[in-house]
Coordinates of C-alpha atoms in Angstrom, one line a residue:
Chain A
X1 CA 15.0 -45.0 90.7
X2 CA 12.9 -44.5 93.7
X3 CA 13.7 -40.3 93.9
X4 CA 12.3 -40.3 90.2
X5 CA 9.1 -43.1 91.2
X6 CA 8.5 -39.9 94.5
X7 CA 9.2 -37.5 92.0
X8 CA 6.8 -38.0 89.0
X9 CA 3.9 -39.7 91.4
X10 CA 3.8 -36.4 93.5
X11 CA 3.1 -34.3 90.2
X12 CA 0.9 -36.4 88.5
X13 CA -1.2 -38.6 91.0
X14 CA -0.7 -36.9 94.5
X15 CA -1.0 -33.6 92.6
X16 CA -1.4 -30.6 95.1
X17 CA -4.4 -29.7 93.7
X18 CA -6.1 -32.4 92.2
X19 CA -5.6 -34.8 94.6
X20 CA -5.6 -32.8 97.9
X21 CA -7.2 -29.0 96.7
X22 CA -3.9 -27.9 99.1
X23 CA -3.2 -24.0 98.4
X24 CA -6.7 -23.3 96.4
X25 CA -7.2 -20.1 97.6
X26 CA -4.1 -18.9 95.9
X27 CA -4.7 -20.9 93.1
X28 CA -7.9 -19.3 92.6
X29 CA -7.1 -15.6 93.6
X30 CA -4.0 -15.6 91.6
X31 CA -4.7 -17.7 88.3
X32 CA -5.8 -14.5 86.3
X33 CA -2.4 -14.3 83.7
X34 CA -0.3 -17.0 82.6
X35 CA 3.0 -14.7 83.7
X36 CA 1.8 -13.9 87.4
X37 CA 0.7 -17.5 88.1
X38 CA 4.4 -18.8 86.5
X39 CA 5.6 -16.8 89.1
X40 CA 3.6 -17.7 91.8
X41 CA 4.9 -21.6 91.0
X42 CA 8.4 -21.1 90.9
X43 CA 8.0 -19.2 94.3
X44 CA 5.5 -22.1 95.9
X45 CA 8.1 -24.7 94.4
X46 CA 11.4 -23.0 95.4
X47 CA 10.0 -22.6 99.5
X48 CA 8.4 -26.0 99.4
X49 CA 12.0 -26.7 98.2
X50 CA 14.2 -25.4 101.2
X51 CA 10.8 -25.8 103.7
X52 CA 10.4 -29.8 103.6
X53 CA 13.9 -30.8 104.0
X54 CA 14.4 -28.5 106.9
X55 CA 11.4 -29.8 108.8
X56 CA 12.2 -33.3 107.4
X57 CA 15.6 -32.9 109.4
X58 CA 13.7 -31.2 112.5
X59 CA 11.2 -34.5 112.7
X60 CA 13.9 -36.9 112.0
X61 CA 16.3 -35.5 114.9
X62 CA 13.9 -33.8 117.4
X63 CA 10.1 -34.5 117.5
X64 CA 9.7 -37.6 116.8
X65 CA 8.6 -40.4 119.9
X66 CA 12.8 -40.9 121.1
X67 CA 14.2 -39.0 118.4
X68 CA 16.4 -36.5 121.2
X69 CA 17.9 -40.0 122.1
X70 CA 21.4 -38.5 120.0
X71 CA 21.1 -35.7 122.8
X72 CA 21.0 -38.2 125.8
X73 CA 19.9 -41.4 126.3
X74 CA 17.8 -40.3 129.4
X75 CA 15.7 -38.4 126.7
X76 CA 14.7 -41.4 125.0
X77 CA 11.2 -42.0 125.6
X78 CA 10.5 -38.4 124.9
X79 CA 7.9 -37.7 122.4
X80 CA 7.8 -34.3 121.2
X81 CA 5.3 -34.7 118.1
X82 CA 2.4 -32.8 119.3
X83 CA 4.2 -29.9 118.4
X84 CA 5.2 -30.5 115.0
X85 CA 2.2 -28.0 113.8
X86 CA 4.0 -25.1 115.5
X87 CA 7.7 -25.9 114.8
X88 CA 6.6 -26.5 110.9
X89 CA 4.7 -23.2 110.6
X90 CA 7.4 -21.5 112.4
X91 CA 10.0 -22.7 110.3
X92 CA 8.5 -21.9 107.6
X93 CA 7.4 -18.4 108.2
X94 CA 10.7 -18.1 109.2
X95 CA 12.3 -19.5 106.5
X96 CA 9.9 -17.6 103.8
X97 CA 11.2 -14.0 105.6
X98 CA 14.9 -15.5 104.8
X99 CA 14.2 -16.2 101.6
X100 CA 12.7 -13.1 100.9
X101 CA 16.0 -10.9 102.4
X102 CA 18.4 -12.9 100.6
X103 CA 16.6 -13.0 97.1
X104 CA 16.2 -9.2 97.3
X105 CA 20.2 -8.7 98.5
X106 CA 21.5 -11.1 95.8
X107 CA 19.1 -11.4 93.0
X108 CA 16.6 -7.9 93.0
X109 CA 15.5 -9.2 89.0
X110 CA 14.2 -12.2 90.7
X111 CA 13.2 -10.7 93.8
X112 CA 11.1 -7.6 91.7
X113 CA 9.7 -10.9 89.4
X114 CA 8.3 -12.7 93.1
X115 CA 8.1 -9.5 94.9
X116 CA 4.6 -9.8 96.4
X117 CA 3.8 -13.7 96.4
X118 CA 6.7 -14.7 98.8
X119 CA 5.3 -13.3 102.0
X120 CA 2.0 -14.9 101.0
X121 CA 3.4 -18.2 100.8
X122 CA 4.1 -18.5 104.5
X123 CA 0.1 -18.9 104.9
X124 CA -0.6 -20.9 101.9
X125 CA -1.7 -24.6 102.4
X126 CA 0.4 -26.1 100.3
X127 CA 3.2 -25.3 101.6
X128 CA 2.5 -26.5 105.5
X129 CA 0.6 -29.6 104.1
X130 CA 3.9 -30.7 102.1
X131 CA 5.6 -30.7 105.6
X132 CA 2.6 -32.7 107.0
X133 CA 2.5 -35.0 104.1
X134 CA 6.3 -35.3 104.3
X135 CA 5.8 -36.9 108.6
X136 CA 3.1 -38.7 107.9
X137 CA 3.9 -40.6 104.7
X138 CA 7.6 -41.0 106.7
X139 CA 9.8 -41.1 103.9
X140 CA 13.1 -42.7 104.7
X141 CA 16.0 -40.4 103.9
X142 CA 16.3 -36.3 103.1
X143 CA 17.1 -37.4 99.2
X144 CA 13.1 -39.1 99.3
X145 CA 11.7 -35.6 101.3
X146 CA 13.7 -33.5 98.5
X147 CA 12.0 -35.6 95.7
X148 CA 8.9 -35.2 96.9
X149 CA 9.6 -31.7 98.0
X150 CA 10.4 -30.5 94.0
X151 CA 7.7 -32.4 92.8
X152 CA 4.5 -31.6 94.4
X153 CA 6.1 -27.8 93.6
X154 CA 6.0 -28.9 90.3
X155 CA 2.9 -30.4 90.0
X156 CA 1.3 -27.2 91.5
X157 CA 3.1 -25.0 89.5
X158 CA 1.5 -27.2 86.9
X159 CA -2.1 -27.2 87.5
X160 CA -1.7 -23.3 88.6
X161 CA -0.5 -22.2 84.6
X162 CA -2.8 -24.3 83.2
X163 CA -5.7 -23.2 84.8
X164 CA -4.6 -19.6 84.0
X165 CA -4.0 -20.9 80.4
X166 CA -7.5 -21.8 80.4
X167 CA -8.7 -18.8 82.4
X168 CA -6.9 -16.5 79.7
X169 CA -9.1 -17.9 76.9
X170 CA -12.9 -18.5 79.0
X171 CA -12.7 -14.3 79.2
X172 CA -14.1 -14.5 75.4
X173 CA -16.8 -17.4 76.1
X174 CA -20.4 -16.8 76.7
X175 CA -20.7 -18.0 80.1
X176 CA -23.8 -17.6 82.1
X177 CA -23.6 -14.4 84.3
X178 CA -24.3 -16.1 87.3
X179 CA -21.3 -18.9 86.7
X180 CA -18.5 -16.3 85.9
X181 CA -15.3 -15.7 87.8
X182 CA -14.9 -18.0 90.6
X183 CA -18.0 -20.7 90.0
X184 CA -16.9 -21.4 86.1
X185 CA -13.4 -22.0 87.8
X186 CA -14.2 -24.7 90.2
X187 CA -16.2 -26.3 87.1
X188 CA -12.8 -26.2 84.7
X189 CA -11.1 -27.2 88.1
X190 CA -13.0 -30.4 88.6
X191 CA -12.3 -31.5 84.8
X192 CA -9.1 -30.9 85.1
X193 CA -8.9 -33.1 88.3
X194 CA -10.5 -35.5 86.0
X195 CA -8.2 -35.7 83.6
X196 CA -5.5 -35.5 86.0
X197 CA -7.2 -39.1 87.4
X198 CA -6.3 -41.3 84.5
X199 CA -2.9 -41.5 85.7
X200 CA -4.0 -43.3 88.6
X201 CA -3.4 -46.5 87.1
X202 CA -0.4 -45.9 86.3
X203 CA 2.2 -48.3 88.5
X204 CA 5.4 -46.6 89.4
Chain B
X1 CA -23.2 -2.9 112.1
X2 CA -25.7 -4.1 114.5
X3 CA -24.3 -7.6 116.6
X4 CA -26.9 -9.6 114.5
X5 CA -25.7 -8.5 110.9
X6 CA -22.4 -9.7 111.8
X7 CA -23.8 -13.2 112.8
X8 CA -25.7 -13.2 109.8
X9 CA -23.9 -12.0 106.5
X10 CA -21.5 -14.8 106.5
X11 CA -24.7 -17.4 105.9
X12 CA -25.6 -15.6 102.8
X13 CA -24.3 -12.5 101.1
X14 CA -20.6 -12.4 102.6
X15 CA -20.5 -16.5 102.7
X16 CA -16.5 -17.3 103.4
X17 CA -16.5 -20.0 100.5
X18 CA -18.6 -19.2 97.9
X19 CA -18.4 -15.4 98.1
X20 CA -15.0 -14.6 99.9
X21 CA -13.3 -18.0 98.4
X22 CA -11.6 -18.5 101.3
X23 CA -10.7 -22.0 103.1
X24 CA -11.6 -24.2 100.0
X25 CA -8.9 -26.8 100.8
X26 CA -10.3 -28.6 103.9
X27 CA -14.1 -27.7 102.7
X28 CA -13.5 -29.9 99.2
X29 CA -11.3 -32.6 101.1
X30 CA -13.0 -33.7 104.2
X31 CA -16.4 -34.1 102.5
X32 CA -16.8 -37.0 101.1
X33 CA -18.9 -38.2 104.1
X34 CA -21.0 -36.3 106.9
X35 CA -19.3 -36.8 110.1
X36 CA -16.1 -35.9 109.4
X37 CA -17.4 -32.4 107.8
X38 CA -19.3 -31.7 111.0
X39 CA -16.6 -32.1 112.7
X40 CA -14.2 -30.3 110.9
X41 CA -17.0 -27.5 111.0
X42 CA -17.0 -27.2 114.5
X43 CA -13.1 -27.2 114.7
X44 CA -12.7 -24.4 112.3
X45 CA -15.7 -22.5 114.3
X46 CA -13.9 -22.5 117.5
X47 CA -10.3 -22.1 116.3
X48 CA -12.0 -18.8 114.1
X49 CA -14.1 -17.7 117.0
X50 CA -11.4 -17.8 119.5
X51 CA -8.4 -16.6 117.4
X52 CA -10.4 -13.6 116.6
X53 CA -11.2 -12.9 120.1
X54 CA -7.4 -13.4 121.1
X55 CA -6.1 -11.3 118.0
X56 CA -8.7 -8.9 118.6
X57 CA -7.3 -8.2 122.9
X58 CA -4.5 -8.0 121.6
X59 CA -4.8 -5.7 118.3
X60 CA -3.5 -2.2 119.9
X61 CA -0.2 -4.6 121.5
X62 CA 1.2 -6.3 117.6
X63 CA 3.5 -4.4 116.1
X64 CA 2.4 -4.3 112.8
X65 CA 5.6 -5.1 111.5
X66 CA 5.6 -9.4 112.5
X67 CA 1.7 -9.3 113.0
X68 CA 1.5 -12.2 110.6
X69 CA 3.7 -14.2 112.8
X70 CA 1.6 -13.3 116.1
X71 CA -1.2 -14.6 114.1
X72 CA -0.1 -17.5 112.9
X73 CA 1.4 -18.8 116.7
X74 CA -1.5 -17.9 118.5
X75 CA -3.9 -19.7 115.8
X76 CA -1.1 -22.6 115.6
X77 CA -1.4 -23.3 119.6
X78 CA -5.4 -23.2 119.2
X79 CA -5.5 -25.8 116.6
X80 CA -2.8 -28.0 118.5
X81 CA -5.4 -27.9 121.3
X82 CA -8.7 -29.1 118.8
X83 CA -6.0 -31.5 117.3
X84 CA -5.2 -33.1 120.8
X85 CA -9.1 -33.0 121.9
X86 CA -10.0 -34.7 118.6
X87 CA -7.4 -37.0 118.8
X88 CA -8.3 -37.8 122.5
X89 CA -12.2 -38.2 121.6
X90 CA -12.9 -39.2 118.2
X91 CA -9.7 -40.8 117.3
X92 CA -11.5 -42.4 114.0
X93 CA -12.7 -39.0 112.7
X94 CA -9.2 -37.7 113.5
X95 CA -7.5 -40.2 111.6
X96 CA -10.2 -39.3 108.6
X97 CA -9.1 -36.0 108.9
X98 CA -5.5 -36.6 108.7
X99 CA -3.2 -33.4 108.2
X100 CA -6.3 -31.3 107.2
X101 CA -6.8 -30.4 111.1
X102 CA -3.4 -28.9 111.0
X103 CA -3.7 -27.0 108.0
X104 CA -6.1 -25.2 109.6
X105 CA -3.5 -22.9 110.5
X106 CA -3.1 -21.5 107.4
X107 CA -7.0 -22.1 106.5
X108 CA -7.6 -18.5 104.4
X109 CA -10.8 -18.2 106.2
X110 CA -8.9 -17.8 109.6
X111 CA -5.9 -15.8 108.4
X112 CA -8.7 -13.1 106.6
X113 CA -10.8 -12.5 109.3
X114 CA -7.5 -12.0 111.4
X115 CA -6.8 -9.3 109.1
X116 CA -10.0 -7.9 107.9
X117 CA -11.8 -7.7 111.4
X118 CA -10.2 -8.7 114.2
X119 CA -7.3 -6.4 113.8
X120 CA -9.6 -3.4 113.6
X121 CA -12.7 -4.0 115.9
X122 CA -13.8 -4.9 119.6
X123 CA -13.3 -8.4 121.2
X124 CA -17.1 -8.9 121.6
X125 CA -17.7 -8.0 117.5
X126 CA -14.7 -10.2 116.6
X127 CA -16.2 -12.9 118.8
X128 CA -19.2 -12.7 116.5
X129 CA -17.7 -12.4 113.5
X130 CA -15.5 -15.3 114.3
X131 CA -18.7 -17.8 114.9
X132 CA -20.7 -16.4 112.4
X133 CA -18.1 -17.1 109.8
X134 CA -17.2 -20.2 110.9
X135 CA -20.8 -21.4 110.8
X136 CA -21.4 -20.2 107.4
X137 CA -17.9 -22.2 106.2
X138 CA -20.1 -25.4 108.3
X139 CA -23.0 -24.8 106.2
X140 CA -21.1 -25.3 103.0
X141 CA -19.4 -28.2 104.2
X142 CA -22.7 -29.3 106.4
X143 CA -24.0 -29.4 102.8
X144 CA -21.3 -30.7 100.6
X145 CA -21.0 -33.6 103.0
X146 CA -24.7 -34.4 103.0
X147 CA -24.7 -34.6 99.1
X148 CA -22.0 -36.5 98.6
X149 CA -22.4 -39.3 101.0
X150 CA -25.7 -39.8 100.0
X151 CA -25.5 -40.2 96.7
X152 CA -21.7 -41.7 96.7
X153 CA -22.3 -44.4 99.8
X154 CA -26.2 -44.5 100.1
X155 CA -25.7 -43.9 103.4
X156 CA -26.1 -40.6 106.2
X157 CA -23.7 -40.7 109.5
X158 CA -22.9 -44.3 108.1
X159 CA -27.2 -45.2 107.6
X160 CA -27.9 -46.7 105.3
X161 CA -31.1 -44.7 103.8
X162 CA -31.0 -46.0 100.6
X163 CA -30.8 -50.0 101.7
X164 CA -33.5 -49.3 103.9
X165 CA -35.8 -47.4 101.3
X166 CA -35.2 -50.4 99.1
X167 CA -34.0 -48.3 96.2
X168 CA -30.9 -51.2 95.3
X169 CA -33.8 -53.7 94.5
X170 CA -35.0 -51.6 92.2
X171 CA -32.2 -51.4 90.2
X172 CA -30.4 -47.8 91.6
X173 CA -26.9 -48.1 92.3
X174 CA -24.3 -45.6 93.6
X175 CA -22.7 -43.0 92.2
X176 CA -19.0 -43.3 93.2
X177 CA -17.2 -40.7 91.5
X178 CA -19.4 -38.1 93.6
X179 CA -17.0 -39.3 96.6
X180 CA -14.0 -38.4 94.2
X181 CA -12.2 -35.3 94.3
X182 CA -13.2 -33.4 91.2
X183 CA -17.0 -33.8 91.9
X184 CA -16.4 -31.8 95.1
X185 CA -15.1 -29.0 92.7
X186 CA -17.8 -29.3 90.6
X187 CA -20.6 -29.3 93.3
X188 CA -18.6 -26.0 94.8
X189 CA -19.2 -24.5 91.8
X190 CA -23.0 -25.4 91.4
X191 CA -23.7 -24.2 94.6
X192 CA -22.0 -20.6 93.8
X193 CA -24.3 -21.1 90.7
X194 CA -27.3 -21.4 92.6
X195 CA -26.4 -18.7 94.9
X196 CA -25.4 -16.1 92.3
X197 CA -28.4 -16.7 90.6
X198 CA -30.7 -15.9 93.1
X199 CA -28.7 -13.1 94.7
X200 CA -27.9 -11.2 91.5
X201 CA -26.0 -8.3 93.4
X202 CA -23.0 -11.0 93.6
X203 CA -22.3 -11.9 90.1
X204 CA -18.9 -10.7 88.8
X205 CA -18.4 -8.4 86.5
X206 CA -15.8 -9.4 83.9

């Protein structure tokens, strides 16, 4: 019961987007088609996937303050967390180029379908700040990371198709000139975000 | 491009939010009040300014193969260091900022000027382009900041203007959803109204 509480809070009230505005700058460069943003989801959601449980591990056994205590005890009151930024983007750069070779041995349909949006998702926000939300809400076990993992994916896979949905449709709205593009989509954006905050109340 | 161009476009017609879109994560979230903009301003100034000048030493030395990873370690160890001065000197502000000071690794506005300039001009240009983008990303969230503490909180750097003007015993009260998270959206998107409609040159056409 607690994986599905983690599960449907990350999507709905600590959405991605909504909540944090983590990986906007894909959301808005990308958001043009309903089918290119779908894909761009399932990519974000897939690394976020494979990333936070990796770097959940690599806290939980080697940066945090006496973590390396399994190595030796002597290394007990080390305290490797200041470099938990580089470690994280590292394994995650890492693991995006991985991802990338094995998709395209194994899978080319799927890996033509991603193609160009996995190396991007090394550098997009959302991605790094699930690893940093993962440490510093410290969830207890790999099941809780994974949870959360697959469901802030999915809530930003979410907000990402609907916003193209939307975008799809404005093209044949008389919008001021000056609002168009990008300004008209922070606007839709911030109602969105507002609908998105009636589930607050909800108590999981 | 004379040295004072590239200082200059970013404040207006090459702004890196409202023109470029880049690095609107940490300019919607840390804005709710002043102080912790500022500060997150003047981080993202020196980790732009000084990743550009690094990058930009070391441009003819990347292979251009894993020049995304060079990037990304080089920029990483710069915002460990702002992380641990923060954490050492405002430790409140730091706390504010929570992982928002790391993600300033993969900030778009830092990643883009990597690639768009530093990669392909000299240190002392980079340099500038660095600080004059970071500044204009400050501005927006210099702004941002000022707006919405003032009409969420009543307050500025924690003053409190409107208690002192006397404006509660007349009846005003505050406007909390401004501090939420969608109004920052929305404000975004008014200023790029503004701006667009004064600078007609930047207007999409779609």
């Amino acid at each position: 019961m607690e994986y599905f509480n983690i599960f449907v809070k990350s999507i709905f009230i600590d959405n991605m987007i909504f909540a944090f505005f983590l990986g906007m700058c894909s959301y808005l460069a990308v958001s043009k088609t309903v089918k290119t943003s779908l894909g761009l989801g399932v990519a974000v959601t897939f690394v976020l996937l494979i990333t936070v449980p990796v770097n959940f591990l690599l806290d939980k056994y080697i940066l945090q303050p006496g973590a390396l205590a399994w190595v030796s005890p002597s290394l007990a009151d080390v305290d490797l967390s200041f470099l938990s930024l580089i470690l994280f983007i590292a394994v995650i750069a890492a693991i995006v180029q991985m991802v990338e070779m094995i998709v395209e041995k194994f899978s080319p349909s799927l890996y033509n379908a991603l193609g160009i949006f996995l190396p991007l998702i090394a550098v997009n926000c959302a991605v790094l700040g699930g690893s940093l939300f993962m440490q510093q809400r410290g969830y207890a076990n790999i099941g809780e990371a994974t949870c959360f993992a697959l469901g802030s994916g999915s809530g930003w896979l979410l907000a990402i198709v609907g916003i193209a949905a939307i975008r799809e449709k404005l093209r044949y709205s008389a919008i001021p000139p000056a609002l168009k593009g990008v300004g008209i989509t922070f606007i839709i954006t911030g109602l969105m975000g507002i609908a998105f905050m009636s589930f607050m109340g909800i108590k999981l | 491009m004379k040295k004072i161009d590239i200082i200059k476009s970013p404040f207006n017609k090459s702004n890196p939010i409202t023109v470029q879109v880049l690095g609107i994560c940490s300019c919607l979230a840390v804005t709710a009040q002043l102080k912790p903009a500022v500060v997150m301003a003047i981080s993202v100034t020196v980790v732009v300014a000084l990743s550009n000048l690094i990058i930009s030493l070391l441009r003819n030395t990347i292979p251009p193969r894993i020049r995304i990873i060079v990037q990304l370690v080089v920029v990483s160890a710069l915002v460990i260091l702002v992380n641990q001065v923060l954490m050492a000197f405002v430790y409140d502000v730091s706390k504010q900022l929570s992982v928002y000071v790391g993600l300033i690794i993969t900030n778009c506005i830092v990643m883009g000027r990597l690639e768009a300039f530093a990669m392909s001009n000299k240190p002392l240009d980079s340099l500038l382009d660095g600080l004059g983008n970071g500044l204009g990303y400050g501005i927006i969230l210099v702004i941002l900041g000022f707006v919405r503490e003032l009409f969420g909180n009543g307050t500025l750097w924690g003053y409190p203007v409107f208690e002192k003007l006397g404006l509660y015993n007349i009846g005003y009260e505050n406007n909390g959803f401004v501090i939420m998270a969608p109004m920052a959206l929305i404000l975004v998107g008014i200023i790029i109204w503004i701006q667009r409609s004064r600078n007609k040159d930047l207007c999409e056409k779609c």
